[in-house]
Short mmCIF file of C-alpha atoms and ligand atoms in Angstrom, two decimals:
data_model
loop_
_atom_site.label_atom_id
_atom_site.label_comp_id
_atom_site.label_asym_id
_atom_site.label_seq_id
_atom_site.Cartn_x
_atom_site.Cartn_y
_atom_site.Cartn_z
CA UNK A 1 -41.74 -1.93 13.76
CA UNK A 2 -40.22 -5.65 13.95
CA UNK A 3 -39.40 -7.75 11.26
CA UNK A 4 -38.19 -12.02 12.12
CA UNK A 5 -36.42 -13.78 9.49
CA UNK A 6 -35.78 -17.76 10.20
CA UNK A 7 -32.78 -18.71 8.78
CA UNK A 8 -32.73 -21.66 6.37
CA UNK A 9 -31.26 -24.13 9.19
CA UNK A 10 -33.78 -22.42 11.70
CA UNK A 11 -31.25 -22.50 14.52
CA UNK A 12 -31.57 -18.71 14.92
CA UNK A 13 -34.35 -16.28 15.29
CA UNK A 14 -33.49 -12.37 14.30
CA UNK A 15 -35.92 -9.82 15.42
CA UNK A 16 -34.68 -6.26 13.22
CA UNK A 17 -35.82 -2.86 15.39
CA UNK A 18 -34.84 0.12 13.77
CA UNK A 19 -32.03 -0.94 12.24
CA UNK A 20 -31.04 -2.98 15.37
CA UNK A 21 -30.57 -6.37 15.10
CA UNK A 22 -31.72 -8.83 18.36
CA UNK A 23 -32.47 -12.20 18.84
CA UNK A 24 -31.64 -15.46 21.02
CA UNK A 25 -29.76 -18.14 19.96
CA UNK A 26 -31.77 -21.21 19.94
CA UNK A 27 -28.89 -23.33 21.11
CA UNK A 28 -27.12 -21.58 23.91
CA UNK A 29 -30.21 -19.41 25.11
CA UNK A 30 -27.89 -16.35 24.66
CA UNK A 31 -29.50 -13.46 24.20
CA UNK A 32 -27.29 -11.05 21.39
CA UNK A 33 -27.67 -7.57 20.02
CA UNK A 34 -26.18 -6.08 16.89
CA UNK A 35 -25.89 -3.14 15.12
CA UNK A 36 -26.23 -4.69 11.85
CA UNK A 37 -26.59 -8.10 10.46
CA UNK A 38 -23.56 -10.26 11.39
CA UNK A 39 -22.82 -13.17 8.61
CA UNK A 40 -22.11 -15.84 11.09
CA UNK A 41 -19.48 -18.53 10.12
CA UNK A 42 -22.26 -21.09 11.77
CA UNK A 43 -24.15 -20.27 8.47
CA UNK A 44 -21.10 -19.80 6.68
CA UNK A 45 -22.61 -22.20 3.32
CA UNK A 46 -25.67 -19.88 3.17
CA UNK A 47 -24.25 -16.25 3.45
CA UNK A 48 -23.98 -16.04 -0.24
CA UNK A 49 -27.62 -16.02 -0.01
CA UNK A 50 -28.75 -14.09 3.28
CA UNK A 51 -31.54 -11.91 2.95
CA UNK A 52 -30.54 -8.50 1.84
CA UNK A 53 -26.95 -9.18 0.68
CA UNK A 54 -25.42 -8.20 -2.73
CA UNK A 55 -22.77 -10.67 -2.52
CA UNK A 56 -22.13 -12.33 -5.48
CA UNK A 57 -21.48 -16.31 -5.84
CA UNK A 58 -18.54 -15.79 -8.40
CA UNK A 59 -15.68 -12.89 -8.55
CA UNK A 60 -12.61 -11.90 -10.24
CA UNK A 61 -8.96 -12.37 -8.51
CA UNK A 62 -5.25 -12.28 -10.06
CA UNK A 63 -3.16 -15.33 -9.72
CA UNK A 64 0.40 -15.78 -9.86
CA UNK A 65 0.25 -18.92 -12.05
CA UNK A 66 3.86 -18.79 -13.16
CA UNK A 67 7.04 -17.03 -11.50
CA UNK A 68 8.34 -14.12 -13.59
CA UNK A 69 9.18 -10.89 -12.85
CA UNK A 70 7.14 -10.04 -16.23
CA UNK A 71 4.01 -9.25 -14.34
CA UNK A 72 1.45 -9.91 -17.51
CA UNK A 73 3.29 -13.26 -18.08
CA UNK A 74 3.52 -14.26 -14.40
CA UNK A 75 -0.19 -13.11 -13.42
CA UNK A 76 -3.69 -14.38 -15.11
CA UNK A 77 -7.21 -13.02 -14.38
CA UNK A 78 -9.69 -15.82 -12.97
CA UNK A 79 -12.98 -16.37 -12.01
CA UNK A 80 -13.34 -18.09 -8.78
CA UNK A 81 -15.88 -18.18 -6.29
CA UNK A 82 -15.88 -15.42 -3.48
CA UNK A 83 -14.08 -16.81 -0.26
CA UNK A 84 -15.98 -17.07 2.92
CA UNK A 85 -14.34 -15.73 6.14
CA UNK A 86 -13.28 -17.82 8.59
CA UNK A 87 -13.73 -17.17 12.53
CA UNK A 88 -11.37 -14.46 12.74
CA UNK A 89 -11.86 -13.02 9.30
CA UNK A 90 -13.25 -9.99 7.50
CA UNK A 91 -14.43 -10.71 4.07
CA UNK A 92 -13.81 -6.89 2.30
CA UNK A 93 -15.13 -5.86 -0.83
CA UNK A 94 -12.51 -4.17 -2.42
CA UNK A 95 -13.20 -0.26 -3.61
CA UNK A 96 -9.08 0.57 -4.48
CA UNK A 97 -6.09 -1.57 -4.16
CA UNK A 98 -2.84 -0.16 -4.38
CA UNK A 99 -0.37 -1.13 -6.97
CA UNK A 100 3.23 -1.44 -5.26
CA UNK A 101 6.98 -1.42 -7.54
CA UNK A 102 7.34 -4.64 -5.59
CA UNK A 103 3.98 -6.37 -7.09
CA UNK A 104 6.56 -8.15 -9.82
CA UNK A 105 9.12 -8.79 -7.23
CA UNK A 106 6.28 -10.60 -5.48
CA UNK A 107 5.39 -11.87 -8.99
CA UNK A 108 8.61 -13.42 -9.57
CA UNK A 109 8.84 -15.48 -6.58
CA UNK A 110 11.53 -13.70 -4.89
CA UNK A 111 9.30 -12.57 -1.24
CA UNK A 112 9.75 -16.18 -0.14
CA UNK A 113 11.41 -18.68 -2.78
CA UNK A 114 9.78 -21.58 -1.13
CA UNK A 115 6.06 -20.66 -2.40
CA UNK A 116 5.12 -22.19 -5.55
CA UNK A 117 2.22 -20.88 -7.66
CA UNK A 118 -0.61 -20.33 -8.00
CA UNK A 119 -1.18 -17.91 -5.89
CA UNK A 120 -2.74 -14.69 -5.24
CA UNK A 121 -1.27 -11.47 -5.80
CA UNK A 122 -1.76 -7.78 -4.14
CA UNK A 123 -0.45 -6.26 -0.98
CA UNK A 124 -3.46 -3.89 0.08
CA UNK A 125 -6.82 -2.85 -0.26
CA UNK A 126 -9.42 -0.34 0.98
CA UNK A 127 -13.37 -1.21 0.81
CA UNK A 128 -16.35 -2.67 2.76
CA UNK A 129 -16.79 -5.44 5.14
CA UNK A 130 -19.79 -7.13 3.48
CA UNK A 131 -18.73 -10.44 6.27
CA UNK A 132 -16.88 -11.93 8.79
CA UNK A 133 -16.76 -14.29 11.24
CA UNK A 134 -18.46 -14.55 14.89
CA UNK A 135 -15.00 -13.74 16.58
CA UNK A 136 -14.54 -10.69 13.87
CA UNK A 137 -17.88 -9.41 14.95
CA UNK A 138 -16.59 -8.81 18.40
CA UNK A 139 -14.85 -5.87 16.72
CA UNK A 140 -16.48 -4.91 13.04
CA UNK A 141 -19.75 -5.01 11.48
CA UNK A 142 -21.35 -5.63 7.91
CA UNK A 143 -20.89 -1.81 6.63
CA UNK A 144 -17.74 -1.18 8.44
CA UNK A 145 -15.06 0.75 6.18
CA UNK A 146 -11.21 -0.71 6.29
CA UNK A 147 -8.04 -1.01 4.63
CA UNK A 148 -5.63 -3.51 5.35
CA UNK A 149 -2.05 -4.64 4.40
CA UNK A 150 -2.24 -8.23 3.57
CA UNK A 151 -1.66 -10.64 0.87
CA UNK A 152 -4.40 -11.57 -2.03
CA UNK A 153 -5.84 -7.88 -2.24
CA UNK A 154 -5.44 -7.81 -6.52
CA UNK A 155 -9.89 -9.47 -5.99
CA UNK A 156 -12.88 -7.74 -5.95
CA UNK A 157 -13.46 -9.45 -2.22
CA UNK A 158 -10.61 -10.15 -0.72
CA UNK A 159 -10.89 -12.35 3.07
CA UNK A 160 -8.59 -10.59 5.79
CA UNK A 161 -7.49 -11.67 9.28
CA UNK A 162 -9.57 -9.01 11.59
CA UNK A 163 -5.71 -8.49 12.80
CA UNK A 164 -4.09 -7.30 9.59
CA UNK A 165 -6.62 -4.34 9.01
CA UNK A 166 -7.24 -0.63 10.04
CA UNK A 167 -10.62 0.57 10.67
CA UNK A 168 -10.94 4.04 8.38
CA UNK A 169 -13.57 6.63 8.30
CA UNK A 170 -14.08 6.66 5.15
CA UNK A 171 -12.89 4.43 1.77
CA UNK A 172 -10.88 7.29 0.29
CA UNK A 173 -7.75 6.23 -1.77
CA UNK A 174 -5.98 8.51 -0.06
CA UNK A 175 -6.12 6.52 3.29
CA UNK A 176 -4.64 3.42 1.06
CA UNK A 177 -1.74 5.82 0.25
CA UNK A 178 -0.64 5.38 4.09
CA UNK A 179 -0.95 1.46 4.72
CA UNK A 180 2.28 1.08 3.02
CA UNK A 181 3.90 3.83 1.22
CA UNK A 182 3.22 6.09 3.98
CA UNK A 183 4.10 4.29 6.45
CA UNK A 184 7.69 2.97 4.75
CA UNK A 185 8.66 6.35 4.82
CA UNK A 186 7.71 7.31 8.58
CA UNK A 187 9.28 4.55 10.25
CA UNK A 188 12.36 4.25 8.07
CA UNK A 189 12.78 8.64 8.45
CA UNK A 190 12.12 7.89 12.59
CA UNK A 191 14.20 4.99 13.02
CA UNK A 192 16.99 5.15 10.35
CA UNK A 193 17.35 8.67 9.16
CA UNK A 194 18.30 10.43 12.80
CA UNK A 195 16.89 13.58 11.10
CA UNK A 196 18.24 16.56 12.32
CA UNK A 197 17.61 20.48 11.68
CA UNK A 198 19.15 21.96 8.99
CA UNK A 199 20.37 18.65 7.38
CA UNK A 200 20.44 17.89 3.77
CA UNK A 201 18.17 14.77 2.42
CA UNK A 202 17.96 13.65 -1.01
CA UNK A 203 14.68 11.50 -1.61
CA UNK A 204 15.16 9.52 -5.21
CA UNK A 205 11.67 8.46 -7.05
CA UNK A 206 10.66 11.34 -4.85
CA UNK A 207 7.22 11.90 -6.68
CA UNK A 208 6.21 8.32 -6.79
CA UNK A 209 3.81 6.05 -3.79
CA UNK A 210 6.72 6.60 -0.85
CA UNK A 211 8.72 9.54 -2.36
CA UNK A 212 5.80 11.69 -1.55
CA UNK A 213 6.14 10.90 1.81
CA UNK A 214 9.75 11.07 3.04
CA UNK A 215 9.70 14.35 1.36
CA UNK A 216 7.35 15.92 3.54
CA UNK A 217 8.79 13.96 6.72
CA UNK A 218 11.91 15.19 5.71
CA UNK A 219 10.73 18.41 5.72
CA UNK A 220 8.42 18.53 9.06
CA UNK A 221 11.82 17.72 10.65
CA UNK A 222 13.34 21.02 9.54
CA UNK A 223 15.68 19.47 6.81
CA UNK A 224 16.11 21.33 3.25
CA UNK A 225 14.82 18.49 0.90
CA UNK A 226 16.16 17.70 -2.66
CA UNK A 227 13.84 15.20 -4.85
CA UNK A 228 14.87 13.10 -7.77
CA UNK A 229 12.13 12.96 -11.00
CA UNK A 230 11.63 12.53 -14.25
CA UNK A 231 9.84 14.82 -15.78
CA UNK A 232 8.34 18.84 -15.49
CA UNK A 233 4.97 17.85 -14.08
CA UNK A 234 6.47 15.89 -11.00
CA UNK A 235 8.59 18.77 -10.46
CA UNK A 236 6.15 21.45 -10.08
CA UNK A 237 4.28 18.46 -7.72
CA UNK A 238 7.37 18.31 -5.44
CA UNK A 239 7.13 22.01 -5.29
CA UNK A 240 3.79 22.39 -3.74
CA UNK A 241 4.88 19.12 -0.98
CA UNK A 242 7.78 21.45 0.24
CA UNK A 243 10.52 20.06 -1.83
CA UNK A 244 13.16 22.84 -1.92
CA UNK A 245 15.35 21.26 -4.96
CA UNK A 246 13.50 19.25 -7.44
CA UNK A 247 15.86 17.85 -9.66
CA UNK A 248 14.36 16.43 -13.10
CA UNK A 249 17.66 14.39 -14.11
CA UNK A 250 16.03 13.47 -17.78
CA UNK A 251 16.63 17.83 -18.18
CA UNK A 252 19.77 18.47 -15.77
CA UNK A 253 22.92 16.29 -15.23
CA UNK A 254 22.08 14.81 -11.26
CA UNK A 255 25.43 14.18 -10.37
CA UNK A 256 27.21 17.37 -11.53
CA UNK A 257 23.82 19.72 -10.04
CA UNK A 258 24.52 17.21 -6.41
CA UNK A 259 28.47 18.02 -7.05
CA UNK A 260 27.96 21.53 -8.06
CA UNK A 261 24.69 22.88 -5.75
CA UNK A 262 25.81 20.80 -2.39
CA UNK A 263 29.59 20.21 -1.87
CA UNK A 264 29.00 19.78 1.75
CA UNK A 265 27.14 16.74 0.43
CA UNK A 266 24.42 14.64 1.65
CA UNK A 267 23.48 13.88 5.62
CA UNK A 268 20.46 11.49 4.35
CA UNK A 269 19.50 9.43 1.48
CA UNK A 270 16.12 7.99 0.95
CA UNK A 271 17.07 5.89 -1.68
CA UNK A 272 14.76 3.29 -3.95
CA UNK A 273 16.20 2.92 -7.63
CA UNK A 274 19.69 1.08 -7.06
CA UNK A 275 22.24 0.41 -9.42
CA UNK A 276 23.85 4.09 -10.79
CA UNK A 277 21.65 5.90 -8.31
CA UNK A 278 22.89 4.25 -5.32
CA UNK A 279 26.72 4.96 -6.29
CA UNK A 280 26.29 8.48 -6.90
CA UNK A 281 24.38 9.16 -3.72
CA UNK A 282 26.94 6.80 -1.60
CA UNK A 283 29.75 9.28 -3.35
CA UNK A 284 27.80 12.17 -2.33
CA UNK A 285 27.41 11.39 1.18
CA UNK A 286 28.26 14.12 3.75
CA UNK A 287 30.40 13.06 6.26
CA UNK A 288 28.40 10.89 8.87
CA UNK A 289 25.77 10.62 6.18
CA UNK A 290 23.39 7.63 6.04
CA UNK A 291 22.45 6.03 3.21
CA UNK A 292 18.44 4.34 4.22
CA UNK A 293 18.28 1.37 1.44
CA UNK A 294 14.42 1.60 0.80
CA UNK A 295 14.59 -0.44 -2.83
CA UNK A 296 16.33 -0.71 -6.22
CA UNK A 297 13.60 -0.63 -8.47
CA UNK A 298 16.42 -0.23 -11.96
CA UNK A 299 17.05 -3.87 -10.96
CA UNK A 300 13.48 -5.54 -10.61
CA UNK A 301 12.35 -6.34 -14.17
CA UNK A 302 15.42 -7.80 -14.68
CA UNK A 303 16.37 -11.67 -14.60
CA UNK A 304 18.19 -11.35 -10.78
CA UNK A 305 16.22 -8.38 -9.48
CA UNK A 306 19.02 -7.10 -8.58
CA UNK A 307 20.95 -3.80 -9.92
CA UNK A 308 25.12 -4.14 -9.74
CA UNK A 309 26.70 -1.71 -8.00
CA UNK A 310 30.38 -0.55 -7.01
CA UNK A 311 30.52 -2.83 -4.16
CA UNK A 312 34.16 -3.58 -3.86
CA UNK A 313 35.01 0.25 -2.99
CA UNK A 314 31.62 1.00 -0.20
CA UNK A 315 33.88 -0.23 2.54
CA UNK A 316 36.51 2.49 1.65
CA UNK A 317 34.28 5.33 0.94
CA UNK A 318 31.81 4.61 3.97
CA UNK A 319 35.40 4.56 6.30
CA UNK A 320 36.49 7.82 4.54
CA UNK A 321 32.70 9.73 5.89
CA UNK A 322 32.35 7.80 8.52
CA UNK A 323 28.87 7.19 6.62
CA UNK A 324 26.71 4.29 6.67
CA UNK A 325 24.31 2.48 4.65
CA UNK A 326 21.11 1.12 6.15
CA UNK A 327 18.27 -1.56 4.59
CA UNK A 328 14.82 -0.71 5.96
CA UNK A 329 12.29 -3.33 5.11
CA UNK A 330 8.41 -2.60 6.37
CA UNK A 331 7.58 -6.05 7.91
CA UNK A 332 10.90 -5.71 10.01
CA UNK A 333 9.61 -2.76 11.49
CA UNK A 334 5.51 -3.73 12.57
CA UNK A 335 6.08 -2.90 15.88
CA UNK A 336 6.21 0.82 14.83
CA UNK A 337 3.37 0.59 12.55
CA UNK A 338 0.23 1.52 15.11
CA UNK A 339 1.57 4.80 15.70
CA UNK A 340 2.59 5.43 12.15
CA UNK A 341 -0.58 4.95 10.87
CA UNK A 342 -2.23 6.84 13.53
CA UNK A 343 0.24 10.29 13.33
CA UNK A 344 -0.26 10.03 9.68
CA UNK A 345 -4.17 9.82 9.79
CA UNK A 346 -4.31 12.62 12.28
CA UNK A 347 -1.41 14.68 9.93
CA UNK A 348 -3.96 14.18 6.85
CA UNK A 349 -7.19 14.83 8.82
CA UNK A 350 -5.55 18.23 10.05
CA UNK A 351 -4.80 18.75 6.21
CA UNK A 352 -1.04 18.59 7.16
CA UNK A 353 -0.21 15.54 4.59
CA UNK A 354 -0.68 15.47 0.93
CA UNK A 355 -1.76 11.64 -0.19
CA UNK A 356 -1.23 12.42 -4.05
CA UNK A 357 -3.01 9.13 -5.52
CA UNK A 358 -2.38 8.77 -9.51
CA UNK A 359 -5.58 6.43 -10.80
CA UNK A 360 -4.37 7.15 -14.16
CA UNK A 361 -7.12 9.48 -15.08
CA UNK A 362 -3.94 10.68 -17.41
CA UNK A 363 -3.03 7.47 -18.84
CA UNK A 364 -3.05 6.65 -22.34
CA UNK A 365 -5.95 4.14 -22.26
CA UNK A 366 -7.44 6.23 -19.27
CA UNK A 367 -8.39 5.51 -15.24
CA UNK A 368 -7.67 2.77 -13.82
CA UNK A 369 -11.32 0.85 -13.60
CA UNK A 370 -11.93 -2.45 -12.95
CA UNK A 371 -9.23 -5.41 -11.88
CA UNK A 372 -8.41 -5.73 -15.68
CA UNK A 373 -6.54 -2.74 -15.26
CA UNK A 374 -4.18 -2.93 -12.73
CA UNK A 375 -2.23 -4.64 -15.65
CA UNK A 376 -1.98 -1.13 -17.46
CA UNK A 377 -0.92 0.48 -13.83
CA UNK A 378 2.07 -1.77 -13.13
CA UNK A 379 2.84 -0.60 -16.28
CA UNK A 380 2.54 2.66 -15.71
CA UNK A 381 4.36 3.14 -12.80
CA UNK A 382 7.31 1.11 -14.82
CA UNK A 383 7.15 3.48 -17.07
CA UNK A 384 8.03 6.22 -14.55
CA UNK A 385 4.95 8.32 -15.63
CA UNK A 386 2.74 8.04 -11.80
CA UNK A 387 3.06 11.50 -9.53
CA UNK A 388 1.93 9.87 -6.14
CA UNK A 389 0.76 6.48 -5.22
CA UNK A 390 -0.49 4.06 -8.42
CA UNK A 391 -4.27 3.01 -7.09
CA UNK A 392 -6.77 1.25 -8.92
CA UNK A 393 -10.42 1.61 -8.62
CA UNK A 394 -11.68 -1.97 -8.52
CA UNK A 395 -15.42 -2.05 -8.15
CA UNK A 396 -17.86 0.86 -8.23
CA UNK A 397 -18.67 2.48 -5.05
CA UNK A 398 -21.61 0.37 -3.17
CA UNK A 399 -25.52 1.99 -2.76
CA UNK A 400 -24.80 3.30 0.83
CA UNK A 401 -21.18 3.26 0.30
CA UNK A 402 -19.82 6.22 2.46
CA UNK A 403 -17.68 7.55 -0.66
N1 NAP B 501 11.69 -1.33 1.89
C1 NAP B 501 10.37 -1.35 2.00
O1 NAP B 501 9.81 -1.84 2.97
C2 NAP B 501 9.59 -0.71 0.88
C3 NAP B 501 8.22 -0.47 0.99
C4 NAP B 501 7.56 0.20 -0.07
C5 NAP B 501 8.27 0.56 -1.21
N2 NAP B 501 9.60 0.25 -1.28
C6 NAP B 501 10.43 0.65 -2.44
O2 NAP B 501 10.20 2.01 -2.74
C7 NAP B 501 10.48 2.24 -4.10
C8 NAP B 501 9.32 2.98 -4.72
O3 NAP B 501 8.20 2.11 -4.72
P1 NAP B 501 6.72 2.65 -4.97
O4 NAP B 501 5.85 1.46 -4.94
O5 NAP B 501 6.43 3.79 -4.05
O6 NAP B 501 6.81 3.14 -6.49
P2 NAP B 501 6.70 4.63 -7.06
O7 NAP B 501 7.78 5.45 -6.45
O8 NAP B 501 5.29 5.09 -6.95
O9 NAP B 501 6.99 4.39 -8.59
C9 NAP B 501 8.25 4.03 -9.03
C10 NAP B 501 9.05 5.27 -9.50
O10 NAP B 501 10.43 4.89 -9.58
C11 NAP B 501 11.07 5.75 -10.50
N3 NAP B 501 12.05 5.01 -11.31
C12 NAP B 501 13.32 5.37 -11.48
N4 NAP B 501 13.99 4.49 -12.21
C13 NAP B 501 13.13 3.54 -12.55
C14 NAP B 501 13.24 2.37 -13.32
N5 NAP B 501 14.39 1.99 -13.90
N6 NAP B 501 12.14 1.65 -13.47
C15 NAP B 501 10.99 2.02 -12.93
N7 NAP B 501 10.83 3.12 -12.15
C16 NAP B 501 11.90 3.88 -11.98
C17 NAP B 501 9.99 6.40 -11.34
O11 NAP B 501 9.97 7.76 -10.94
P3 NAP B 501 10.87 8.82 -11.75
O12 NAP B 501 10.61 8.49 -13.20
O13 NAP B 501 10.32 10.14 -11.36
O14 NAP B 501 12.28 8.59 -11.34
C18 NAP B 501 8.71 5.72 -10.90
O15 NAP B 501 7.61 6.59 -10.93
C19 NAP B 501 10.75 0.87 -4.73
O16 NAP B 501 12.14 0.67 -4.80
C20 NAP B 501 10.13 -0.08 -3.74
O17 NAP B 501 10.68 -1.36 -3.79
C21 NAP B 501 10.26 -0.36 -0.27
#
């Protein structure tokens, strides 16, 4: 059975077969076939209103209207209209978005001083292509699930160069996990840790987004693994992710158990809080140990962003191990990021890597629903109280939504 809808402009005739979409363009005498309907940036002021969509014409985003790294006085909730894609664009409707320590480090300006608010906040997202634009369609389709790793994913629909995203099989939260977390803590293990055997690795926040991660890397390579938390319940987490020394330091003192438990000291540090952290894992280093600079999250809410440290005595202690401290900063390291993503999908479709994803289903005022609350989950995670990756459920799942 055939259907023909004439589009309002009636340049272009759609025949629909089956599900199959066919048809000529009435300019170019091309003859096209589709899987699905294609929103086509040639009728890119009536897609709001194509036959069959649920698009809305408004939705909500988060701004950065003012630079602070107080994320609830730097970021404001707005109505706009939803964005049309451009040529190379998806347009994604967005099912989870991830909440990152770095969201007020973004808030505050301090990603790239030279961009003044407003603007939009969020580094990735996981939902639905509901459109894109005629070059996009050379690759995705209306239906398609993805995630991506872009700027501007804190909206319900969120518009996405076709080149920053990763085609998924599915929108689980747990896919989301990867796109950044994951993948900080596979490249920076691969290319900065020079993981060997039997070495000794301390991962700090080791429970949280990225923690999760370099533990288990850590200990697929063979290394015995030692994880930094704050409380009972993340412990027992590290536990069942192969963690052989969880270390809750609010119960036990973590420099005299490091002193005490490994006087060899420490080959590798994954190390995100800074400040006190990062001086009692550089004085616990193990000769030729490296020291992987991943963040310093005790300094971010602060005025500089920046935690102080015993600076004046690294070069004398790093000389004395022959040790060395390493930064590791995801964008640096893109070229890497094709096969990260792609070991770790295969590693969690083979049921050989835990995503843990924390949608606050504990927290006080309960999950994490709707963009309203990824206020409460930057929070949260400030708070120290996420085990796994902070995600927020943004909009319900969709009527044929494959979740
Ligand atoms: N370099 C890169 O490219 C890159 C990429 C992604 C993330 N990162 C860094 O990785 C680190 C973790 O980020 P994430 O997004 O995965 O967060 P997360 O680990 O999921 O959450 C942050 C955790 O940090 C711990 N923490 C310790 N001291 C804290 C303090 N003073 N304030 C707040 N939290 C504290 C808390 O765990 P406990 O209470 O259990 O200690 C908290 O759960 C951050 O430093 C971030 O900047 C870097």
């Amino acid at each position: 059975m055939s259907t023909s809808f004439l589009l309002r402009n009636g340049k272009r005739v759609f025949s629909v077969i089956g599900g199959v979409c066919r048809g000529t363009d009435a300019l170019s005498g091309v003859h096209f076939i589709a899987r699905r309907f294609i929103i086509d940036l040639s009728y890119s002021t009536h897609f709001m209103d194509f036959k069959g969509s649920s698009i809305p014409s408004s939705m909500k985003k988060l701004v950065v209207t003012k630079l602070s790294q107080n994320f609830r006085d730097a970021v404001a909730l707005q109505t706009v209209p939803v964005p049309t894609p451009g040529d190379g664009d998806l347009l994604v409707r967005n099912r989870f978005v991830g909440i990152n320590a770095s969201d007020i480090n973004y808030s505050a300006g301090r990603y790239d001083p030279t961009v003044k608010p407003p603007f939009d906040a969020g580094f990735e997202g996981i939902g639905e292509v509901v459109g894109l634009g005629l070059s996009a369609s050379a690759r995705y389709t209306v239906g398609d699930t993805v995630a991506y790793f872009a700027d501007g994913a804190f909206a319900e629909y969120t518009v996405i160069p076709m080149i920053k995203t990763v085609p998924v099989p599915a929108v689980k939260p747990e896919f989301l996990t990867l796109l950044l977390s994951g993948a900080t803590a596979y490249i920076a293990m691969k290319r900065l840790g020079d993981l060997v055997k039997g070495e000794t690795v301390l991962v700090t926040a080791a429970a949280g987004g990225t923690g999760q991660f370099a533990v288990q890397f850590a200990k697929q390579a063979g290394c015995h693994v030692v994880g930094t938390c704050s409380s009972n319940e993340k412990a027992g987490f590290l536990k069942t992710i192969g963690c052989d020394r969880p270390i809750n330091y609010t119960s036990e003192d973590l420099s005299a158990t490091l002193r005490k438990e490994y006087p060899q000291g420490l080959d590798v540090v994954y190390e995100s809080i800074g400040g006190r952290i990062f001086d009692m894992a550089v004085n616990n280093l193990a000769n030729k140990g490296r020291l992987i600079v991943i963040g310093f999250i005790s300094g971010y809410q602060t005025a500089s962003g920046v935690p102080t440290v015993k600076g004046g005595t690294l070069p004398v202690k790093l000389l004395q191990k022959s040790a060395s401290v390493r930064g590791f900063f995801l964008p640096h390291f893109l070229a890497d990021y094709k096969e990260a993503m792609g070991s770790m999908m295969q590693m969690f479709a083979k049921g050989k890597l835990v995503c843990e994803v924390d949608c606050g289903d504990m927290a006080p005022e309960g999950r994490f629903v709707g963009l309203e609350s990824v206020f409460r989950a930057v929070d949260y995670m400030y708070a120290g109280k996420n085990v796994g990756k902070v995600v927020v459920e943004v909009t319900p799942p969709s009527l044929d939504s494959k979740l």
